[in-house]
mmCIF file of C-alpha atoms in Angstrom:
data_model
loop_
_atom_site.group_PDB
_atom_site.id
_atom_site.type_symbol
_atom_site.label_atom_id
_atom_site.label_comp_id
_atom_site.label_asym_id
_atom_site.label_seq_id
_atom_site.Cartn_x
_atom_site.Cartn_y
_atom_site.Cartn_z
ATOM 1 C CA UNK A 228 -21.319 0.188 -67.050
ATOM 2 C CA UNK A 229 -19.434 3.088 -65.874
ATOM 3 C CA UNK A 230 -22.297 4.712 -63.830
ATOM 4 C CA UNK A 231 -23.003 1.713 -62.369
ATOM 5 C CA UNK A 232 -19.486 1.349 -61.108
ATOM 6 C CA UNK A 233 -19.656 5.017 -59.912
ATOM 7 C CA UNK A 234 -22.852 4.083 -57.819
ATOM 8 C CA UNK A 235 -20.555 1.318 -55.856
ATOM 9 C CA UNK A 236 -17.741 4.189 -55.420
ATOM 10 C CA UNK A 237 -20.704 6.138 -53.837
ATOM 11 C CA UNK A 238 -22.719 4.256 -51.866
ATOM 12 C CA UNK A 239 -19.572 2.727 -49.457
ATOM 13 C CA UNK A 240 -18.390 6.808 -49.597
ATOM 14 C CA UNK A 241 -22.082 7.695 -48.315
ATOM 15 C CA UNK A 242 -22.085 5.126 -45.586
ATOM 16 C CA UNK A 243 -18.986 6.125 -44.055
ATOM 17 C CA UNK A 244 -19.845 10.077 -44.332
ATOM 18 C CA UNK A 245 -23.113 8.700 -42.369
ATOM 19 C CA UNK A 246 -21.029 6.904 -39.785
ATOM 20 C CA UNK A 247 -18.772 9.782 -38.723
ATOM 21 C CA UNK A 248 -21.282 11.695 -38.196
ATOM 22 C CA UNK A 249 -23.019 9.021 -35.992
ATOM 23 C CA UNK A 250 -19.474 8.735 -34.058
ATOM 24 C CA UNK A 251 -19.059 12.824 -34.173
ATOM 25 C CA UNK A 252 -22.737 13.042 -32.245
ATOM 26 C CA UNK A 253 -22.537 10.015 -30.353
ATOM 27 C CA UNK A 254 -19.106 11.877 -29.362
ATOM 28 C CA UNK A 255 -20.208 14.627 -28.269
ATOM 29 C CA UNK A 256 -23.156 13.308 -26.553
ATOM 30 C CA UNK A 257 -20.520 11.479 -23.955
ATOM 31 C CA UNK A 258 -18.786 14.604 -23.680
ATOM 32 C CA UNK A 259 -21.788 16.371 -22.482
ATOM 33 C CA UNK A 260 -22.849 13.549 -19.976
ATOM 34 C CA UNK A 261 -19.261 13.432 -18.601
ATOM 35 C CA UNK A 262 -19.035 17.024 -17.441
ATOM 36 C CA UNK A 263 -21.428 16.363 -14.318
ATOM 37 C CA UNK A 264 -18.439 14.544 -13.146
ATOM 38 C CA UNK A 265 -16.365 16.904 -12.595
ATOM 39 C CA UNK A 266 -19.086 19.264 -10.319
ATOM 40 C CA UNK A 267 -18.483 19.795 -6.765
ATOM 41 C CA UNK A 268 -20.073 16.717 -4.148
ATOM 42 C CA UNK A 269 -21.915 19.780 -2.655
ATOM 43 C CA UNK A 270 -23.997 20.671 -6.226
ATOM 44 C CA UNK A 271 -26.940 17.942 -5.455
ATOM 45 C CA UNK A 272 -25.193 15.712 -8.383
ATOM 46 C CA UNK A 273 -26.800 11.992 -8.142
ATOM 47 C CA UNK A 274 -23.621 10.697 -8.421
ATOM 48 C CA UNK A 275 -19.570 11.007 -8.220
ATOM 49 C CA UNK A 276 -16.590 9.171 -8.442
ATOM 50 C CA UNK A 277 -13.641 8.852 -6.119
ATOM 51 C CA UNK A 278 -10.554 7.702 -7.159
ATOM 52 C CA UNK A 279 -8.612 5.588 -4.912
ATOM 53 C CA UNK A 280 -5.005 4.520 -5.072
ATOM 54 C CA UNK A 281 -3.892 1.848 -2.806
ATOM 55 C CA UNK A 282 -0.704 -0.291 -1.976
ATOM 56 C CA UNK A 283 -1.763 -3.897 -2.628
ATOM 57 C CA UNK A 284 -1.941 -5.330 0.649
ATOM 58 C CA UNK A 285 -4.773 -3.044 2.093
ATOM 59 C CA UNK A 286 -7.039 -4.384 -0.679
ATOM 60 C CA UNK A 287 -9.581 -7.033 1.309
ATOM 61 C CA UNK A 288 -9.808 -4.446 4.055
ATOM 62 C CA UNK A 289 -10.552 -1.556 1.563
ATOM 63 C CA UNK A 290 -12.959 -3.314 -0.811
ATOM 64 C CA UNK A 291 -15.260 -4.099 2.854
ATOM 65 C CA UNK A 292 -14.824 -0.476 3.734
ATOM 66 C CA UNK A 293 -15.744 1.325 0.725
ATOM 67 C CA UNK A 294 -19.650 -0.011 0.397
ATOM 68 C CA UNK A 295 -19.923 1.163 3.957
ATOM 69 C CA UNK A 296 -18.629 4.086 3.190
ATOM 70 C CA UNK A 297 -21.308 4.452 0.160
ATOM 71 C CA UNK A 298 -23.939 3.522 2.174
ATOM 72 C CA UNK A 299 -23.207 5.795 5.199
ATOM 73 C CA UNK A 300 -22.850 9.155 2.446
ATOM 74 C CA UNK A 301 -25.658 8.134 0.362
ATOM 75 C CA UNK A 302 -27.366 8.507 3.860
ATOM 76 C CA UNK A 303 -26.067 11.570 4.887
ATOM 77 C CA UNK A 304 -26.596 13.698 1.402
ATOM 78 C CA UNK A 305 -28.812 11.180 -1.078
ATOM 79 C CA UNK A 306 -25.797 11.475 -3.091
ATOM 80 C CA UNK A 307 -24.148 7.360 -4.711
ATOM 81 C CA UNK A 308 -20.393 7.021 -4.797
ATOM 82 C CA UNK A 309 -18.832 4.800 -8.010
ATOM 83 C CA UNK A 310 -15.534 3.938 -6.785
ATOM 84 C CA UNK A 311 -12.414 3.514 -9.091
ATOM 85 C CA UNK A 312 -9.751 1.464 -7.355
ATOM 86 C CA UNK A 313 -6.223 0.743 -8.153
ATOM 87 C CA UNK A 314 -4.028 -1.630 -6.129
ATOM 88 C CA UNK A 315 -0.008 -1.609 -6.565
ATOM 89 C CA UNK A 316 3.153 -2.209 -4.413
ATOM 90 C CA UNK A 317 3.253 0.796 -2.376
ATOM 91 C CA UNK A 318 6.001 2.686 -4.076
ATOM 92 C CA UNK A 319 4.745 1.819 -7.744
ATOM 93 C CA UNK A 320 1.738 2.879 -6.855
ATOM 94 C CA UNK A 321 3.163 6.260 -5.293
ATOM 95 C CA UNK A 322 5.251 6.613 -8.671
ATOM 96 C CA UNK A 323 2.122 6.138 -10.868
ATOM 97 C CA UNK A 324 0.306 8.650 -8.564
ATOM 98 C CA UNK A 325 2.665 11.171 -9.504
ATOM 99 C CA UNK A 326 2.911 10.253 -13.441
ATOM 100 C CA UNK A 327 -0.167 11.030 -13.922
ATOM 101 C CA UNK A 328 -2.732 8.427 -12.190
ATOM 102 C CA UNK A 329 -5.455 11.192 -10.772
ATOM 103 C CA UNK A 330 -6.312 9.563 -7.262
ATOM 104 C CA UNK A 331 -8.413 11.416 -5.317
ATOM 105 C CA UNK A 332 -6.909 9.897 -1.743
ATOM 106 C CA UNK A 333 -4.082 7.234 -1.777
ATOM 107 C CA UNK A 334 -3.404 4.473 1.067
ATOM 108 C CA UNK A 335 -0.025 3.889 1.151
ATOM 109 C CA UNK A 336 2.356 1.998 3.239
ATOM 110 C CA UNK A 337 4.581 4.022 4.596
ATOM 111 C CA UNK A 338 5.319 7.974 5.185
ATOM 112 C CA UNK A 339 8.054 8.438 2.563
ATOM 113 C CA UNK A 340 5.978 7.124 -0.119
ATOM 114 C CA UNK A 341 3.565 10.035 1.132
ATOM 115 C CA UNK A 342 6.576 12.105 0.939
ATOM 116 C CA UNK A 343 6.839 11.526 -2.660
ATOM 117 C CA UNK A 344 3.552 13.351 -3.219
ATOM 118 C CA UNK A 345 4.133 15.963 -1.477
ATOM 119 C CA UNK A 346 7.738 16.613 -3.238
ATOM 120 C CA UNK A 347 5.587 16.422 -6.900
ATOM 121 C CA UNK A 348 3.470 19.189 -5.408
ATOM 122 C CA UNK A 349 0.121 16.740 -5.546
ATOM 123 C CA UNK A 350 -0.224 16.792 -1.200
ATOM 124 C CA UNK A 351 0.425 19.656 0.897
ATOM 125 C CA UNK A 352 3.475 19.748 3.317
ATOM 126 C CA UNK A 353 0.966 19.988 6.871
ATOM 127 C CA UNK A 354 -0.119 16.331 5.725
ATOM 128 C CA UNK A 355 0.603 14.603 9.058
ATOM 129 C CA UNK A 356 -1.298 17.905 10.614
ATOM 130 C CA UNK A 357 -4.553 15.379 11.189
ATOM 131 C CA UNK A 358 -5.439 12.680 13.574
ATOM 132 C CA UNK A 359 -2.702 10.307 14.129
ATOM 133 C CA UNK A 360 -0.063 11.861 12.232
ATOM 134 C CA UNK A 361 -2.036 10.671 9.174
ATOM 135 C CA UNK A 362 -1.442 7.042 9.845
ATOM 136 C CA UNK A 363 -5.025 5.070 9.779
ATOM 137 C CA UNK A 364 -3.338 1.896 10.344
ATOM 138 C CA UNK A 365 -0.455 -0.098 12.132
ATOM 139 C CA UNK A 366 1.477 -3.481 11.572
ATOM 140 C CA UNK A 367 4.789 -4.971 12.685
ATOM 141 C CA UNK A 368 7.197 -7.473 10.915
ATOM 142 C CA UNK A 369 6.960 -11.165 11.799
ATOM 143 C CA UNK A 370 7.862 -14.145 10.322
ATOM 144 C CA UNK A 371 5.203 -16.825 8.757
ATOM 145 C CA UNK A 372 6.326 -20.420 8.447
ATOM 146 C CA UNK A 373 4.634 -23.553 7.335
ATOM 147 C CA UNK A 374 1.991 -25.204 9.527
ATOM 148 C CA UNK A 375 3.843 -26.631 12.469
ATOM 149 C CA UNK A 376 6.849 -24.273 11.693
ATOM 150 C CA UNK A 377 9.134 -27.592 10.745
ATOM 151 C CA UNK A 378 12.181 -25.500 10.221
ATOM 152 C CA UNK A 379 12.093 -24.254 14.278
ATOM 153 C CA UNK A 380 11.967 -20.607 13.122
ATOM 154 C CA UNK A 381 12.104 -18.717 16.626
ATOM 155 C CA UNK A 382 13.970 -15.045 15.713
ATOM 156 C CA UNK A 383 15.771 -13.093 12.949
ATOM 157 C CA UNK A 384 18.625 -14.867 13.375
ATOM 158 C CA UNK A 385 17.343 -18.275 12.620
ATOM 159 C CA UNK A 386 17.041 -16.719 9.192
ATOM 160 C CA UNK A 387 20.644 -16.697 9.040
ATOM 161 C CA UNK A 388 20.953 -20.691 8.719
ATOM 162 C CA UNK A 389 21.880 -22.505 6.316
ATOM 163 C CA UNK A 390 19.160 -24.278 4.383
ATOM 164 C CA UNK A 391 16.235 -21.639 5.475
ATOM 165 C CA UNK A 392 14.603 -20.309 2.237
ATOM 166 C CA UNK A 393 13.395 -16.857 2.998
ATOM 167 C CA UNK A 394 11.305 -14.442 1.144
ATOM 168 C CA UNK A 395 10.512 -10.570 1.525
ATOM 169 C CA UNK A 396 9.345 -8.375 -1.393
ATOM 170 C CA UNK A 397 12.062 -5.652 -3.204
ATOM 171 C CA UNK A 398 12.307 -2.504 -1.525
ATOM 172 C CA UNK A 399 12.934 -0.964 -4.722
ATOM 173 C CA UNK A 400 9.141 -1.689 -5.781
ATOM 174 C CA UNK A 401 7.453 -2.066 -2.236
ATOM 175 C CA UNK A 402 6.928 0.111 0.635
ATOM 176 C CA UNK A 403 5.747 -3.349 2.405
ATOM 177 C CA UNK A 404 9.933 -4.770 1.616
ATOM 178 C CA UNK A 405 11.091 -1.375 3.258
ATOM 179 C CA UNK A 406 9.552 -2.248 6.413
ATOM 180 C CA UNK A 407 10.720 -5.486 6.273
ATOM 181 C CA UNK A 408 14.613 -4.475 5.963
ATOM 182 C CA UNK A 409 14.132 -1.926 8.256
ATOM 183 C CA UNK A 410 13.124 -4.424 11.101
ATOM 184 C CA UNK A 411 15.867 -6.865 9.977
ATOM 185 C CA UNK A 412 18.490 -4.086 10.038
ATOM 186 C CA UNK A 413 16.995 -2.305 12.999
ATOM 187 C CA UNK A 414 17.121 -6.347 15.032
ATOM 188 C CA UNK A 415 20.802 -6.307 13.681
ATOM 189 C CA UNK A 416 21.280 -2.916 15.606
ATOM 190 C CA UNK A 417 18.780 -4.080 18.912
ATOM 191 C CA UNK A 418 21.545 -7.500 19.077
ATOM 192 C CA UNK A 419 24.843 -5.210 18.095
ATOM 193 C CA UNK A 420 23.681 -2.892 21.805
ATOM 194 C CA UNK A 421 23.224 -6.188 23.643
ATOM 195 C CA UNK A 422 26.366 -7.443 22.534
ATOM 196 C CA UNK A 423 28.431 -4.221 22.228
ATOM 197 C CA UNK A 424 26.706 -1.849 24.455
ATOM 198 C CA UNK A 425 26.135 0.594 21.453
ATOM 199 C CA UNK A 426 24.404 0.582 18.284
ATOM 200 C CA UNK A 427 26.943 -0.592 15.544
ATOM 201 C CA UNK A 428 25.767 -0.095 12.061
ATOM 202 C CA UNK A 429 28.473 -2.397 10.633
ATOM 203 C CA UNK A 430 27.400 -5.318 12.138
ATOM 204 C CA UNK A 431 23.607 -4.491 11.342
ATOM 205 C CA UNK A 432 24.873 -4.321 7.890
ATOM 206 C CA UNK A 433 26.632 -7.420 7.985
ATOM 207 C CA UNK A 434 23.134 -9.311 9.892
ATOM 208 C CA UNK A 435 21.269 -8.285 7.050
ATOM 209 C CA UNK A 436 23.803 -9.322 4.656
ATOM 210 C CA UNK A 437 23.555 -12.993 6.211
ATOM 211 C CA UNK A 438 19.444 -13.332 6.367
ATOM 212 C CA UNK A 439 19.654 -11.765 2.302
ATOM 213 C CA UNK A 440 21.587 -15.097 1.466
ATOM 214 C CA UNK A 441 19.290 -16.715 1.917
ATOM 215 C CA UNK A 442 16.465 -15.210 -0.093
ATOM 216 C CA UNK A 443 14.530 -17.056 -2.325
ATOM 217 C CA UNK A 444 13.070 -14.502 -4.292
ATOM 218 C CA UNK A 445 12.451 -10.832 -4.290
ATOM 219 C CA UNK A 446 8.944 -10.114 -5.611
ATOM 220 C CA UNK A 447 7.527 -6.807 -6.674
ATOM 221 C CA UNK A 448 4.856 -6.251 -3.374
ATOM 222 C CA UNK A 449 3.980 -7.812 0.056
ATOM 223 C CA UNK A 450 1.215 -9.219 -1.724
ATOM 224 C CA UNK A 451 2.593 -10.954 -4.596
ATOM 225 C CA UNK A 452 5.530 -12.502 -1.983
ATOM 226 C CA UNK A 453 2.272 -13.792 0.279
ATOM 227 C CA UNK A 454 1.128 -15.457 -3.055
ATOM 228 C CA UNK A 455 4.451 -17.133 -3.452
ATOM 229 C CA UNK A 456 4.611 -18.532 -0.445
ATOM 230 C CA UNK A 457 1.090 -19.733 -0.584
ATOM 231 C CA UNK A 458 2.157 -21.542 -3.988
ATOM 232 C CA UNK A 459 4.738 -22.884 -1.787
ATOM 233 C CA UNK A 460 7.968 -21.024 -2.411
ATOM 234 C CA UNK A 461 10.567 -20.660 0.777
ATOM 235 C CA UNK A 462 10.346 -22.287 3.930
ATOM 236 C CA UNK A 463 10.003 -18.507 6.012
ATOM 237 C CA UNK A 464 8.366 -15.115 4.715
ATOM 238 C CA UNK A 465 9.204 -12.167 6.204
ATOM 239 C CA UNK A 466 5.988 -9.916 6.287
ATOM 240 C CA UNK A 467 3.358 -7.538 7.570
ATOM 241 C CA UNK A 468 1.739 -9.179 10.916
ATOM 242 C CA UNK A 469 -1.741 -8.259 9.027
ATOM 243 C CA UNK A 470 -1.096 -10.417 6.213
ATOM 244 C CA UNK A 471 -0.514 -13.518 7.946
ATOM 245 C CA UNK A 472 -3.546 -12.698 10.340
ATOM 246 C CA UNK A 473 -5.918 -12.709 7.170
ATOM 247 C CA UNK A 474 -4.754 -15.662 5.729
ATOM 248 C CA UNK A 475 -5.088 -17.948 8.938
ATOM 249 C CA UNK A 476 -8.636 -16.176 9.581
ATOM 250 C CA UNK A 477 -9.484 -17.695 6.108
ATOM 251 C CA UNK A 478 -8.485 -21.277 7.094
ATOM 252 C CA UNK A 479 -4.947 -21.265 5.854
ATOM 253 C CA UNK A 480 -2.422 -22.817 7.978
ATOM 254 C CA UNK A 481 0.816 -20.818 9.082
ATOM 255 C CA UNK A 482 2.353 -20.441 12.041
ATOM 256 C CA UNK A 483 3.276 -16.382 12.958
ATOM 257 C CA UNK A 484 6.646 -15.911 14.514
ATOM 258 C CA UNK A 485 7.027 -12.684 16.449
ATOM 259 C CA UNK A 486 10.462 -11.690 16.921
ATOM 260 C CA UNK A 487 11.524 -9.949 19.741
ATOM 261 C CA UNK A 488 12.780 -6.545 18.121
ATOM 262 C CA UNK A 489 11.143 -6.035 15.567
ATOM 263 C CA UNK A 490 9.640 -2.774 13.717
ATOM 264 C CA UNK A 491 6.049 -0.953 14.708
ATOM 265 C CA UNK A 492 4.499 -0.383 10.641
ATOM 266 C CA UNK A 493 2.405 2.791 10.611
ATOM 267 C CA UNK A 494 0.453 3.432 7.705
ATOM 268 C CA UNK A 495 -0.862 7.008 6.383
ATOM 269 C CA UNK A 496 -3.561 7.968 4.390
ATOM 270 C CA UNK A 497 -4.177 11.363 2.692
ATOM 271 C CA UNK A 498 -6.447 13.553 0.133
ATOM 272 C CA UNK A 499 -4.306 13.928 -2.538
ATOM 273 C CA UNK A 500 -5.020 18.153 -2.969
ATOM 274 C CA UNK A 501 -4.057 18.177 -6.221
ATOM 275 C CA UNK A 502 -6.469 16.033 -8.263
ATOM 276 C CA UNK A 503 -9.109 15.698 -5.651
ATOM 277 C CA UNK A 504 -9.601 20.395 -6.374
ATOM 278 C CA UNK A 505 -9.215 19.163 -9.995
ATOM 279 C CA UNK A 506 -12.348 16.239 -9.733
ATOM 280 C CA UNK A 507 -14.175 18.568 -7.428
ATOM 281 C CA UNK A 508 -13.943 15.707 -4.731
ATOM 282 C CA UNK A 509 -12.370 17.580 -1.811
ATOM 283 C CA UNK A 510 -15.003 16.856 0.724
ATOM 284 C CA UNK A 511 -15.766 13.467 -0.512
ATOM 285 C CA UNK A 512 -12.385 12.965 -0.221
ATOM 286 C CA UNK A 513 -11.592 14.554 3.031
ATOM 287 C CA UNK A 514 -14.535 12.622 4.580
ATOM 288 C CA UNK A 515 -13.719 9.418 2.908
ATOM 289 C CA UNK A 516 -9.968 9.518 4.907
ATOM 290 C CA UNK A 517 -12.038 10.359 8.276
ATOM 291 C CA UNK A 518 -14.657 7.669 7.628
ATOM 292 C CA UNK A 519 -11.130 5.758 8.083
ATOM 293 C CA UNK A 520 -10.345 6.520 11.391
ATOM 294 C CA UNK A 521 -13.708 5.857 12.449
ATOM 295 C CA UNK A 522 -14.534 2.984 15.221
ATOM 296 C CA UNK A 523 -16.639 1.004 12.893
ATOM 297 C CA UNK A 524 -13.841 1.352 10.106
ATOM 298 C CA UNK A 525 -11.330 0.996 12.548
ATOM 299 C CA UNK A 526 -12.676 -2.681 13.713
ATOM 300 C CA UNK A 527 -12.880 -3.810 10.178
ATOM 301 C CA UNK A 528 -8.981 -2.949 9.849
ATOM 302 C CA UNK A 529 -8.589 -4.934 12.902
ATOM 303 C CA UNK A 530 -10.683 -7.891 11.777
ATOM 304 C CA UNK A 531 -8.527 -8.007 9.085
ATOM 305 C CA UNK A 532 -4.980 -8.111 10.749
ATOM 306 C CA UNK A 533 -4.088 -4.726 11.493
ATOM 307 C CA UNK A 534 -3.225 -2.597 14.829
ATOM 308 C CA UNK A 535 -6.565 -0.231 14.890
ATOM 309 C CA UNK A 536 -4.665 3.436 15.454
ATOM 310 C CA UNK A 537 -7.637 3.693 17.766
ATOM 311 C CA UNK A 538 -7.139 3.047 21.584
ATOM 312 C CA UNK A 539 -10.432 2.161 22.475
ATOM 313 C CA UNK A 540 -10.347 -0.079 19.567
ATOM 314 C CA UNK A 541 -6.808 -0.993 19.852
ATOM 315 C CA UNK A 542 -7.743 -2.015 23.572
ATOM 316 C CA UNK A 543 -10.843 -4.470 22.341
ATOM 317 C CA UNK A 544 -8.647 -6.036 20.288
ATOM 318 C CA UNK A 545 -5.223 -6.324 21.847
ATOM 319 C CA UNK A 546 -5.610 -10.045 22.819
ATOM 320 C CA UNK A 547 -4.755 -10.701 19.034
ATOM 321 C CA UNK A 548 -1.623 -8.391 18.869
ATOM 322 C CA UNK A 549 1.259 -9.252 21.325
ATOM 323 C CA UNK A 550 3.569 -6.738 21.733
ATOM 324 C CA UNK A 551 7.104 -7.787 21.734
ATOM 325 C CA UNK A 552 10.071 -6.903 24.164
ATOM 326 C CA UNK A 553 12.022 -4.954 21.639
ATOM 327 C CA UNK A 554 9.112 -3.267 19.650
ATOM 328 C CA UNK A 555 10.930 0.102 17.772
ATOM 329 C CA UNK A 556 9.865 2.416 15.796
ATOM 330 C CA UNK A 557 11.049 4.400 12.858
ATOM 331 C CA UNK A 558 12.846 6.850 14.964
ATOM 332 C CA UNK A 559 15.004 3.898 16.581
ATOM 333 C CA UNK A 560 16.879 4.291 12.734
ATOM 334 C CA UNK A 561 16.783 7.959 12.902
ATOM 335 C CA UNK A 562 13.063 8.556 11.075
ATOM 336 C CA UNK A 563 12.273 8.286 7.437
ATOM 337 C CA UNK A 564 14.919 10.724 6.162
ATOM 338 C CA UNK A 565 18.012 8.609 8.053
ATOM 339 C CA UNK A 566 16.503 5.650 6.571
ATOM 340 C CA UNK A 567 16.204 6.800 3.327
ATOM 341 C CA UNK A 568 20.037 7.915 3.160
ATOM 342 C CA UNK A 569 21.426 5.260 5.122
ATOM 343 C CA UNK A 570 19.979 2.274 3.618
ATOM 344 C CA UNK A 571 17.848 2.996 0.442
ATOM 345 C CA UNK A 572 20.148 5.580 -1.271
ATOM 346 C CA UNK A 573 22.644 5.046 -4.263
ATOM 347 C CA UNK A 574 25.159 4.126 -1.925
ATOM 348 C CA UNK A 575 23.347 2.906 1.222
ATOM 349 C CA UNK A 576 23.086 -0.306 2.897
ATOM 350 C CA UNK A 577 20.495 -2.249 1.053
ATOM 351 C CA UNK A 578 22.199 -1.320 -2.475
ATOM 352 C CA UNK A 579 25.454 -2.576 -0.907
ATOM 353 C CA UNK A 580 23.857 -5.680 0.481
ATOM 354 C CA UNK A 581 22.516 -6.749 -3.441
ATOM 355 C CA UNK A 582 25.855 -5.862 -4.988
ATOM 356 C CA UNK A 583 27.806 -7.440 -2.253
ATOM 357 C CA UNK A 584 29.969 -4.991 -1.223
#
């Protein structure tokens, strides 16, 4: 009786012994087919995978670029591209970027999320040293209302009223919400100079202050505030031309209000050094973000709602995207650094506006 209960001790004991093992090969087996990954694009590997970080509302454009892009490489050096893909809000998916999420290039929406990289040490300082100033893509804000635009939405200030339910994403979250109280706060300074003769940052403060009472909701990205609004949140969305532009071309029905001062949206792109030397994927990469730029990328940007950086592109295309009277850029608030102090610091405008001071 006793060796028989020894033999059931032993057999389970065996089995598992036997399964480690398995695990411990099977284990290193991976390990070994894994390390072809991390070989140069130049080494005649079959295949490689870039690593893409994105904010979320360049997704549909991105996911009709990158099989072109696989086709056109696969051409040029009989070499397939897997993609990995990640779409956030702009500044989550900057923050995640530099935690620890190894993107090879990142498409972001604005410079200072770029800027973030660079201060982590993951992209070098000469960045904006390329085509464009390392934008690949522009936008401006407008205003989508509901088919027929039943609430007479004309301007910024209409915003102000009371009864108009407004959304815009948090600027804390999105780089898409940034550029959307930037060309609120930069109209408040456009009406203060026709009023006042000067710029008066008090009563830009207190403009945005009015249209923020009015806010609905403050979602996380441009994205997920377009997919409010779709569900039928607010009355008026304050957003990236682009977005709009894609949803109508898709048979949704909006109207676009383009106000007349409003913000020009420039979007960058860049290798990020760091992991890209690490993956071996430099000149994958590096030709990836000029693939961007190209004519043929450049037209599916437009086709999907955004300002081709382009001219001869831009100039095809320009039927689609007015230009309004009071069009500014960042440098009308003093460029990214300005901004960054004046309205998204500890103390600054927009942190003032939430806490009502």
């Amino acid at each position: 009786m006793q060796t028989s209960q020894n033999k059931k001790k032993f057999i389970p004991l065996y089995v598992i012994l036997m399964l480690v093992l398995v695990c411990v090969t099977a284990g290193c087996s991976k390990q070994e087919q894994a390390q072809p990954e991390q070989a140069t694009v130049s080494s005649g590997d079959s295949s490689h995978t870039l690593v893409i970080g994105a904010y979320s509302v360049a997704k549909d454009a991105v996911g009709e670029l990158l099989p072109k892009f696989q086709e056109e490489w696969k051409a040029k050096t009989g070499q397939t591209i897997n993609f990995q893909e990640s779409y956030e809000a702009s500044g989550t998916q900057a923050r995640a970027i530099v935690g620890g999420f190894e993107a090879d290039v990142a498409l972001l929406a604005m410079e200072s999320d770029i800027d973030k990289l660079v201060k982590a040490k993951l992209v070098t300082t000469d960045w904006k040293q390329t085509p464009n100033a390392g934008m690949i893509t522009r936008s401006i804000v407008v205003l989508g209302t509901r088919a027929g635009n039943p609430k007479g939405i004309q301007d910024f200030q209409d915003l102000t009223k009371p009864g108009v339910k407004v959304l815009y994403p948090n600027p804390k979250t999105s780089g898409g919400a940034q550029w959307d109280i930037n060309a609120i706060y930069g109209a408040g300074l456009k009406l203060s100079e026709e009023q006042e003769g000067k710029k008066d940052p008090a009563a830009a403060k207190a403009f945005l202050e009015e249209v923020h009472q009015n806010v609905e909701s403050l979602d996380k990205s441009g994205r997920s505030s377009m997919a409010a609004f779709e569900y039928g949140v607010g009355d008026v969305i304050v957003t990236y031309e682009n977005e709009l532009l894609a949803r109508i071309a898709k048979g949704v029905k909006y109207d676009i209000v383009v106000p007349k001062n409003t913000i020009l949206i420039e979007n960058p792109a860049v290798v990020v050094d760091k992991y890209a030397d690490k993956h071996g994927n430099r000149e994958l990469a590096e030709a990836f973000i000029a693939y961007l730029r190209t004519p043929e990328a450049q037209r599916i940007f437009a086709k999907h709602g955004f300002r081709s950086v382009d001219p001869d592109v831009f100039a095809e295309t320009k039927a689609s995207f007015p230009t309004p009277a009071g069009l500014f850029d960042i440098n009308y608030l003093g460029g990214w650094d300005e901004v960054r102090n004046t309205l998204y610091s500890k103390r600054g405008v927009w942190y003032q506006v939430l806490a009502g001071l």
